[in-house]
Coordinates of C-alpha atoms and ligand atoms in Angstrom, one line a residue:
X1 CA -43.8 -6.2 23.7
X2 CA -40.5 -7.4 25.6
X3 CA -41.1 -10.8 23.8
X4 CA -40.8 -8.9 20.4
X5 CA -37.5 -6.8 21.0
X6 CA -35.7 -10.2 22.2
X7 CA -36.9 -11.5 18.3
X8 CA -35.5 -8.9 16.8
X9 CA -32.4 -8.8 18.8
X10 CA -32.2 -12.7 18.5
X11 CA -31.9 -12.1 14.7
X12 CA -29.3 -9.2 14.6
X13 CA -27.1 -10.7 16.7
X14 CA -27.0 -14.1 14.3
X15 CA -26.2 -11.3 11.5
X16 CA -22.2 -11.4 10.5
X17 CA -22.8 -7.7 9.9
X18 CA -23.7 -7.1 13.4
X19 CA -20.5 -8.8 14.5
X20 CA -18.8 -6.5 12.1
X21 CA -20.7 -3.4 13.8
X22 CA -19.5 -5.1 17.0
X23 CA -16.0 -5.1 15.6
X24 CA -16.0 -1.6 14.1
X25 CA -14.6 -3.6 11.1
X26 CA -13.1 -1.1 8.4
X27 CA -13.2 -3.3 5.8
X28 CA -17.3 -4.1 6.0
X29 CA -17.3 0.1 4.9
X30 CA -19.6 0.3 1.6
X31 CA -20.5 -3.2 1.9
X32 CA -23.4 -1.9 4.1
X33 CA -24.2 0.9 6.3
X34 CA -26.1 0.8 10.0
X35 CA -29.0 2.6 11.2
X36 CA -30.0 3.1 14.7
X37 CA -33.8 3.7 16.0
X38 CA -33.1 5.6 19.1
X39 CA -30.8 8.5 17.6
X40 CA -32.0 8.1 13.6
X41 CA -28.6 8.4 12.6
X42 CA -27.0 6.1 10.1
X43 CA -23.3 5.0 10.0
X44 CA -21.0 3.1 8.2
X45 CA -19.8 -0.6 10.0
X46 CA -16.3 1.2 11.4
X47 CA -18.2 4.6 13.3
X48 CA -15.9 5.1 16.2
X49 CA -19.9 6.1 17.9
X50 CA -20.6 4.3 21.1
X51 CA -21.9 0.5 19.9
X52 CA -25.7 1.0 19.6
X53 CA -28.3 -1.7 21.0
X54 CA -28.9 -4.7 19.0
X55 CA -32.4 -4.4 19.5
X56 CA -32.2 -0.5 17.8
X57 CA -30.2 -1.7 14.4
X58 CA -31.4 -1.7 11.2
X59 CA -29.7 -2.6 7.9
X60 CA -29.6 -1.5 4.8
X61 CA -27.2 -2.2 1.6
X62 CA -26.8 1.7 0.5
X63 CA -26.9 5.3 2.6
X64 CA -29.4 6.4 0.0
X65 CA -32.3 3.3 1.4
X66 CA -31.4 4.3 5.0
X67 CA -32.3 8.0 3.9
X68 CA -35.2 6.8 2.0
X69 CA -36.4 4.9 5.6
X70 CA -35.9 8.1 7.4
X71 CA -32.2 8.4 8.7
X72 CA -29.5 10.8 8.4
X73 CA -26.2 10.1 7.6
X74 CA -24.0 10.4 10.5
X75 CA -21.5 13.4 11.0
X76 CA -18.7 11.1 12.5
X77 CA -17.7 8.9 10.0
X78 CA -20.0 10.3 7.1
X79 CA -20.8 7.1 5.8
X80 CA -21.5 8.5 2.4
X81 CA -18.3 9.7 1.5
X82 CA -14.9 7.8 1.0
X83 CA -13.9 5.4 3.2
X84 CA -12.1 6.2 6.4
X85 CA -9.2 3.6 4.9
X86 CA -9.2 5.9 1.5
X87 CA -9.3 8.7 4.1
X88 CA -5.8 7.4 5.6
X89 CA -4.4 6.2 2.2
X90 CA -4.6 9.9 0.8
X91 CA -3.6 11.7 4.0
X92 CA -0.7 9.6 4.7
X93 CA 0.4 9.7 0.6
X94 CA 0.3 13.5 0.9
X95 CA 2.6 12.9 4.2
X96 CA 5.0 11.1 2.4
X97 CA 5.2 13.3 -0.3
X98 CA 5.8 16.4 2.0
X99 CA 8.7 14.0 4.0
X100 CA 10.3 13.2 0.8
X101 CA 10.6 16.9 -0.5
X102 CA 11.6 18.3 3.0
X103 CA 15.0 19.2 3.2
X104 CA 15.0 18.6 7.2
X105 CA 12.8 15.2 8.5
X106 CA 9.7 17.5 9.3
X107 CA 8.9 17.2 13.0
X108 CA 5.8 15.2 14.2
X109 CA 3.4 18.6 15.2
X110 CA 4.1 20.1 11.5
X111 CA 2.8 16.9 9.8
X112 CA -0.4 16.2 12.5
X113 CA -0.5 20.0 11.4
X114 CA -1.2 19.5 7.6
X115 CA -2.9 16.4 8.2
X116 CA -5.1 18.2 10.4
X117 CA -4.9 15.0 13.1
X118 CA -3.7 15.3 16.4
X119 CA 0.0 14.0 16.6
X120 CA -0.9 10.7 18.6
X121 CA -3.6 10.1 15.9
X122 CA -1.7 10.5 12.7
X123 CA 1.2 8.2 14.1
X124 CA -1.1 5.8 14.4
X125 CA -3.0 6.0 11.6
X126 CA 0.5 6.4 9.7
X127 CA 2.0 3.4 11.2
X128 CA -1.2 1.3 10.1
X129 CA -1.2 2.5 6.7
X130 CA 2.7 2.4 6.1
X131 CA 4.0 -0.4 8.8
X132 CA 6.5 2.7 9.6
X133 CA 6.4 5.8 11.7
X134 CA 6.9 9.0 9.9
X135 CA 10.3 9.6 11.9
X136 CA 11.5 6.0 10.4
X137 CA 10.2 6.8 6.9
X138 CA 12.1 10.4 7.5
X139 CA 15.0 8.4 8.0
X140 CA 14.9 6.1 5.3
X141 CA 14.5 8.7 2.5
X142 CA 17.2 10.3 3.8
X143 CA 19.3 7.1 3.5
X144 CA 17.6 6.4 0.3
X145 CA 18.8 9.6 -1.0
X146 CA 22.3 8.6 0.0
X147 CA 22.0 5.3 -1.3
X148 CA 21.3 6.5 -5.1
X149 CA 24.2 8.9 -5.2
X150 CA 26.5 5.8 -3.9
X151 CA 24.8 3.0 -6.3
X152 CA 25.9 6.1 -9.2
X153 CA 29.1 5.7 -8.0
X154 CA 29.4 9.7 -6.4
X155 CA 32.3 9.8 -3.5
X156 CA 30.8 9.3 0.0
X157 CA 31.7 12.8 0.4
X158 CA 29.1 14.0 -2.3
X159 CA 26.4 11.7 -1.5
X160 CA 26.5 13.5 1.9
X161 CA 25.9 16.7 0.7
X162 CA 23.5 15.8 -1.9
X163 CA 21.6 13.8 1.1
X164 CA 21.2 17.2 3.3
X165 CA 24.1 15.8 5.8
X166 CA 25.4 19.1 7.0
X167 CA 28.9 17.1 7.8
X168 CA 29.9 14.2 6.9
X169 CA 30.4 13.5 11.0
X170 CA 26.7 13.5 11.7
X171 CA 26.3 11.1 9.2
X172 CA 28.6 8.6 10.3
X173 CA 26.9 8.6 13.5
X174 CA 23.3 8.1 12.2
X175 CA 25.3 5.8 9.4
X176 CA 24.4 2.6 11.6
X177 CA 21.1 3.2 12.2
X178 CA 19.9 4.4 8.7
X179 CA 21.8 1.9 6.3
X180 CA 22.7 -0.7 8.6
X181 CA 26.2 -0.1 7.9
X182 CA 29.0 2.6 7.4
X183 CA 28.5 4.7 3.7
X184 CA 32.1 2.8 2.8
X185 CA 30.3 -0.7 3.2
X186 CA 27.4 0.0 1.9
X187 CA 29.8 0.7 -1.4
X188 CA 31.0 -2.6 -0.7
X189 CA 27.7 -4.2 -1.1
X190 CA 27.2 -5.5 2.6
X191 CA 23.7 -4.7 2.8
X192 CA 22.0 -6.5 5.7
X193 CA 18.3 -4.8 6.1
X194 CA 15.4 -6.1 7.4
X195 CA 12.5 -7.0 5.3
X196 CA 8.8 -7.6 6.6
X197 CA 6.8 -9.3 4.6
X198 CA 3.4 -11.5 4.5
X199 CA 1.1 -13.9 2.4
X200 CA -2.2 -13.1 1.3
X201 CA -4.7 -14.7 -1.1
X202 CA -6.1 -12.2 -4.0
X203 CA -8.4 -13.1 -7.0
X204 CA -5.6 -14.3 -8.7
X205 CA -4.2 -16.8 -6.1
X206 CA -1.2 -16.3 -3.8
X207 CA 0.2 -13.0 -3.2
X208 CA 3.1 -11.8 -1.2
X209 CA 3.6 -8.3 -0.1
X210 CA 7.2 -6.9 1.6
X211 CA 8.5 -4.0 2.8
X212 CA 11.5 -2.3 3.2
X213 CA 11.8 1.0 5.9
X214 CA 11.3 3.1 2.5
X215 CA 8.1 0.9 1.0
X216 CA 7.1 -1.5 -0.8
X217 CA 9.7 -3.4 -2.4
X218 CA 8.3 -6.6 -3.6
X219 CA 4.5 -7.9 -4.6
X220 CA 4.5 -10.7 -5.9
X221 CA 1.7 -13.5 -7.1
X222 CA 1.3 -17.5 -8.1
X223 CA 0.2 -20.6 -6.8
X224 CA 1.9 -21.7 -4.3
X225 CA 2.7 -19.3 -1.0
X226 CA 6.1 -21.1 -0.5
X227 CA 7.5 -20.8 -4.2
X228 CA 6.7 -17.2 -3.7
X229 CA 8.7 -17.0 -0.2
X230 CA 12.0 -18.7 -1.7
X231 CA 11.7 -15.9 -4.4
X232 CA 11.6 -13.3 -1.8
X233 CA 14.6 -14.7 -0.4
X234 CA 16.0 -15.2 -4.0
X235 CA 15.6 -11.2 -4.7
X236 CA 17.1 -10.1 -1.4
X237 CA 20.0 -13.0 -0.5
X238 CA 21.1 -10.6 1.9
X239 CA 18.6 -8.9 3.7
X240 CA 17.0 -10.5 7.3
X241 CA 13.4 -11.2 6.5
X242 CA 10.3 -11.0 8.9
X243 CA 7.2 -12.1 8.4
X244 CA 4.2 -12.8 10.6
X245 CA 3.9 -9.5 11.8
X246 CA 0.0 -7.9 12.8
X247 CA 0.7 -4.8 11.5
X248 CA 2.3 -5.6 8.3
X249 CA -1.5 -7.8 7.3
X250 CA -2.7 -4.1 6.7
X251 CA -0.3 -3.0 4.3
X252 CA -1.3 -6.6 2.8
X253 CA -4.8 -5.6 2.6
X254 CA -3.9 -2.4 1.0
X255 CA -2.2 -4.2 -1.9
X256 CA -4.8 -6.2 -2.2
X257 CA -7.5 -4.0 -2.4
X258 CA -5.2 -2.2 -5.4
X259 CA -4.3 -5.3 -7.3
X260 CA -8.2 -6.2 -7.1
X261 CA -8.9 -2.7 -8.6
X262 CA -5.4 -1.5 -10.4
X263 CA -7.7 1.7 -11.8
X264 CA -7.5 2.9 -7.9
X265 CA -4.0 3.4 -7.9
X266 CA -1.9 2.1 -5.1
X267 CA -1.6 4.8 -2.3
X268 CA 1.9 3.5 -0.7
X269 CA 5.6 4.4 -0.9
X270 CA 7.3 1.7 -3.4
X271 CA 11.5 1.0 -2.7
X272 CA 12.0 0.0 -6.2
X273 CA 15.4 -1.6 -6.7
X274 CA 16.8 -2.4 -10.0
X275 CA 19.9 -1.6 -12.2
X276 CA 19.8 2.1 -14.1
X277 CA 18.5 0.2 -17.5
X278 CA 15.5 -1.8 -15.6
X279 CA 14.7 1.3 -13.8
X280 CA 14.3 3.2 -16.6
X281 CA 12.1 0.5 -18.5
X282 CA 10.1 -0.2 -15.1
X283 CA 9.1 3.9 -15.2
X284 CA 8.5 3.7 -18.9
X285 CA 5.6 1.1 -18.1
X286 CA 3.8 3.0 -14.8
X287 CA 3.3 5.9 -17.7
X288 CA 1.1 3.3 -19.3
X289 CA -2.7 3.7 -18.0
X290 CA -4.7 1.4 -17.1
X291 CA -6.6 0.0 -20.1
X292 CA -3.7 0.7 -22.5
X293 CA -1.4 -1.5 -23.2
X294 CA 2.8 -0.8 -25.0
X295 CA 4.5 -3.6 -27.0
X296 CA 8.1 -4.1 -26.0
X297 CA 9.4 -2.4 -29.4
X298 CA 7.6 1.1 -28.1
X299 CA 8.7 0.5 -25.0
X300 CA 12.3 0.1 -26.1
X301 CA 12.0 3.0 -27.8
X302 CA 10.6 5.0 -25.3
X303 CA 13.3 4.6 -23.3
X304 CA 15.6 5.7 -25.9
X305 CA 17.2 2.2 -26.6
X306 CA 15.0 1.0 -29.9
X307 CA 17.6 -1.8 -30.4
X308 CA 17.0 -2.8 -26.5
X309 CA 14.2 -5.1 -27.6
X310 CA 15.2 -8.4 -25.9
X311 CA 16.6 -6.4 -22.8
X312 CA 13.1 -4.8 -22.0
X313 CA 11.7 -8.1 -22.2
X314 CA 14.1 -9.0 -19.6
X315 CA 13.6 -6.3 -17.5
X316 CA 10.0 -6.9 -17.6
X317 CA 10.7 -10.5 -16.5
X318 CA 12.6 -8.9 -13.5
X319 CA 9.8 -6.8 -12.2
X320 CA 9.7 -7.8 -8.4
X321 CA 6.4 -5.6 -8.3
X322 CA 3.7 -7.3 -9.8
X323 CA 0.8 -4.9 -11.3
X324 CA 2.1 -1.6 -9.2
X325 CA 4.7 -1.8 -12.2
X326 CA 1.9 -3.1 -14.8
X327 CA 4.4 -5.2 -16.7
X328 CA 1.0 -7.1 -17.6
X329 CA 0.3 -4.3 -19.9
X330 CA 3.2 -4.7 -22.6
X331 CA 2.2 -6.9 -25.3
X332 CA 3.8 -8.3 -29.1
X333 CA 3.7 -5.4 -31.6
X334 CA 1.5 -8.3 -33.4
X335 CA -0.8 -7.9 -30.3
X336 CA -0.6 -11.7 -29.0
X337 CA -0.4 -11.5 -25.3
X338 CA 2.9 -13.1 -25.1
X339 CA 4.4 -13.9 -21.7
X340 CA 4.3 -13.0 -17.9
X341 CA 6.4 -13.8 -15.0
X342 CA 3.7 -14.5 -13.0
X343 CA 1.3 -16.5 -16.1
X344 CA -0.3 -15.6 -18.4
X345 CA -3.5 -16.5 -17.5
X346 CA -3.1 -13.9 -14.8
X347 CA -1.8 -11.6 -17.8
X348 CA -5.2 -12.2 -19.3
X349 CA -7.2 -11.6 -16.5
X350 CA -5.9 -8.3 -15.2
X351 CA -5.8 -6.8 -18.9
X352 CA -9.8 -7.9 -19.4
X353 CA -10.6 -6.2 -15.8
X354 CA -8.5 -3.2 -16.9
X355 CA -10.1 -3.0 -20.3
X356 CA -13.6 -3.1 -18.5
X357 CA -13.3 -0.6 -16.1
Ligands
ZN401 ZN1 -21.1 7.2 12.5

């Protein structure tokens, strides 16, 4: 009888899913869920549960053949419905959107509040899905804010106001903290911010993901991880990049998980930064679904510029976010595939996934 359970518990623990059990590893969720003999629960690989037995695990690919074998689905981490990590992504996207529209930074009790997590929880879980705390992402939309009425050329003095500074004083204190700089430099175009960023590999071969304090400001994809580092630096001459940072590999995965399946839609504040013409043809293309695809002469004339032809395909060639702004999805008006910053094999690809889906 003893001789039997040692087998079996030979065999699990030689299973990489074990280890995966064993490392409460989010990203094994869906690929198989856990059952265990003593309780008859099931779970999915991440359940925060106390780590079962290895002698007491079973198996199985879906929830539905753990049900069939008897087992019901855990309450904990209800391995049936969406991930934890979709879980996070939605909660801290509706977080986000509630700091962004807040006219104070809302404190850390009214956001554990509508998140329903308790306030040492939802930092963490926001920090994990963002790389930023909620009070630096407070700040930085705040300074964004600033930073838009000052790139439009507004006085200092507006941009204040329209940035929910109550006087101009306050701001000047927080003005080092929250753009690096006072307003009147910023003008001046001394911009010195850091920049995390990180390699990855996706399906379609090297991909690098960086952040600003506001988001994600550049994704971009090609052979060779190095090229791709010199064009970070290229984009943002100025700015003190960082890379090699543990928590920044999860915002990675995030990105990756989105460019794998674009249809999913990426769950993460973007810091898009581009002159007023690029930003206009950059939104024109996120109205494009996935699936669909715009030739540059609707696009130019979507924008209200039909004669802008040649400066959409520029500003297209600019995009520093590969597939969050689908530039892969404009076309010829004769329907040839025509080119892509980041080849057009690539091109190809993602429009054959997208069309599938
Ligand atoms: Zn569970």
């Amino acid at each position: 009888m003893s001789r039997r359970i040692e087998v079996r518990a030979a065999v699990t623990a030689a299973d990489p899913r074990w280890a995966a059990v064993q490392a409460r590893d989010a990203t094994a969720d869906g690929a198989f869920c856990y059952a265990v003999r003593t309780t008859g629960v099931y779970c999915r690989p991440s359940c925060a549960a106390r780590t079962p037995r290895p002698e007491n695990v079973e198996f199985f690919a879906t929830g539905e053949e753990a049900v069939r074998a008897g087992y019901r689905a855990c309450r904990r981490c209800s391995p049936d419905g969406p991930s934890l990590a979709q879980q996070h992504a939605e909660a801290v996207a509706a977080l986000c959107r509630q700091i962004e529209q807040a006219e104070t930074p809302p404190m850390l009790e009214e956001l554990a509040h509508s998140a329903n997590m308790s306030p040492f929880h939802l930092h963490r879980v926001f920090k994990a899905v963002t790389g930023t705390t909620p009070r630096a992402y407070a700040k930085a939309c705040r300074a964004e804010r600033m930073r838009t009425k000052l790139d439009r050329g507004a006085t200092v003095t507006d941009a204040l106001y329209a940035a929910g500074y109550g006087s101009s004083g306050r701001f000047y204190a927080d003005a080092g903290r929250t753009l690096g700089m006072t307003a009147g430099s910023y003008r001046a175009g001394g911009v010195r911010q850091q920049i995390r960023f990180a390699v990855g590999q996706c399906s379609l071969g090297a991909i690098l993901v960086a952040s600003t304090a506001l988001g994600v400001c550049a994704i971009l994809i090609g052979d060779d991880p190095d090229a791709l580092v010199r064009d970070l630096q290229d984009r943002f001459p100025r700015a003190e990049l960082i890379g090699g940072d543990a928590d920044y590999e999860r915002v990675v995965a995030t990105v990756v998980g989105f460019v794998e399946v674009p249809k999913l839609g990426l769950d993460l504040p973007l810091d898009v930064r581009g002159t007023a013409f690029q930003m206009r043809v950059w939104q024109a293309l996120q109205e494009i679904p996935a699936g669909a695809t715009a030739s540059y002469t609707e696009i130019a004339r979507r924008i209200g510029a039909p004669a802008a032809v040649r400066a959409v395909a520029g500003a297209c060639a600019a995009n520093p976010l590969a597939v969050a702004i689908p530039c892969h999805r404009v076309v010829r008006s004769d329907g040839g595939m025509s080119g892509y910053r980041w080849g057009v094999e690539r091109k190809r690809l993602l429009l054959a996934r997208e069309a599938a889906q």
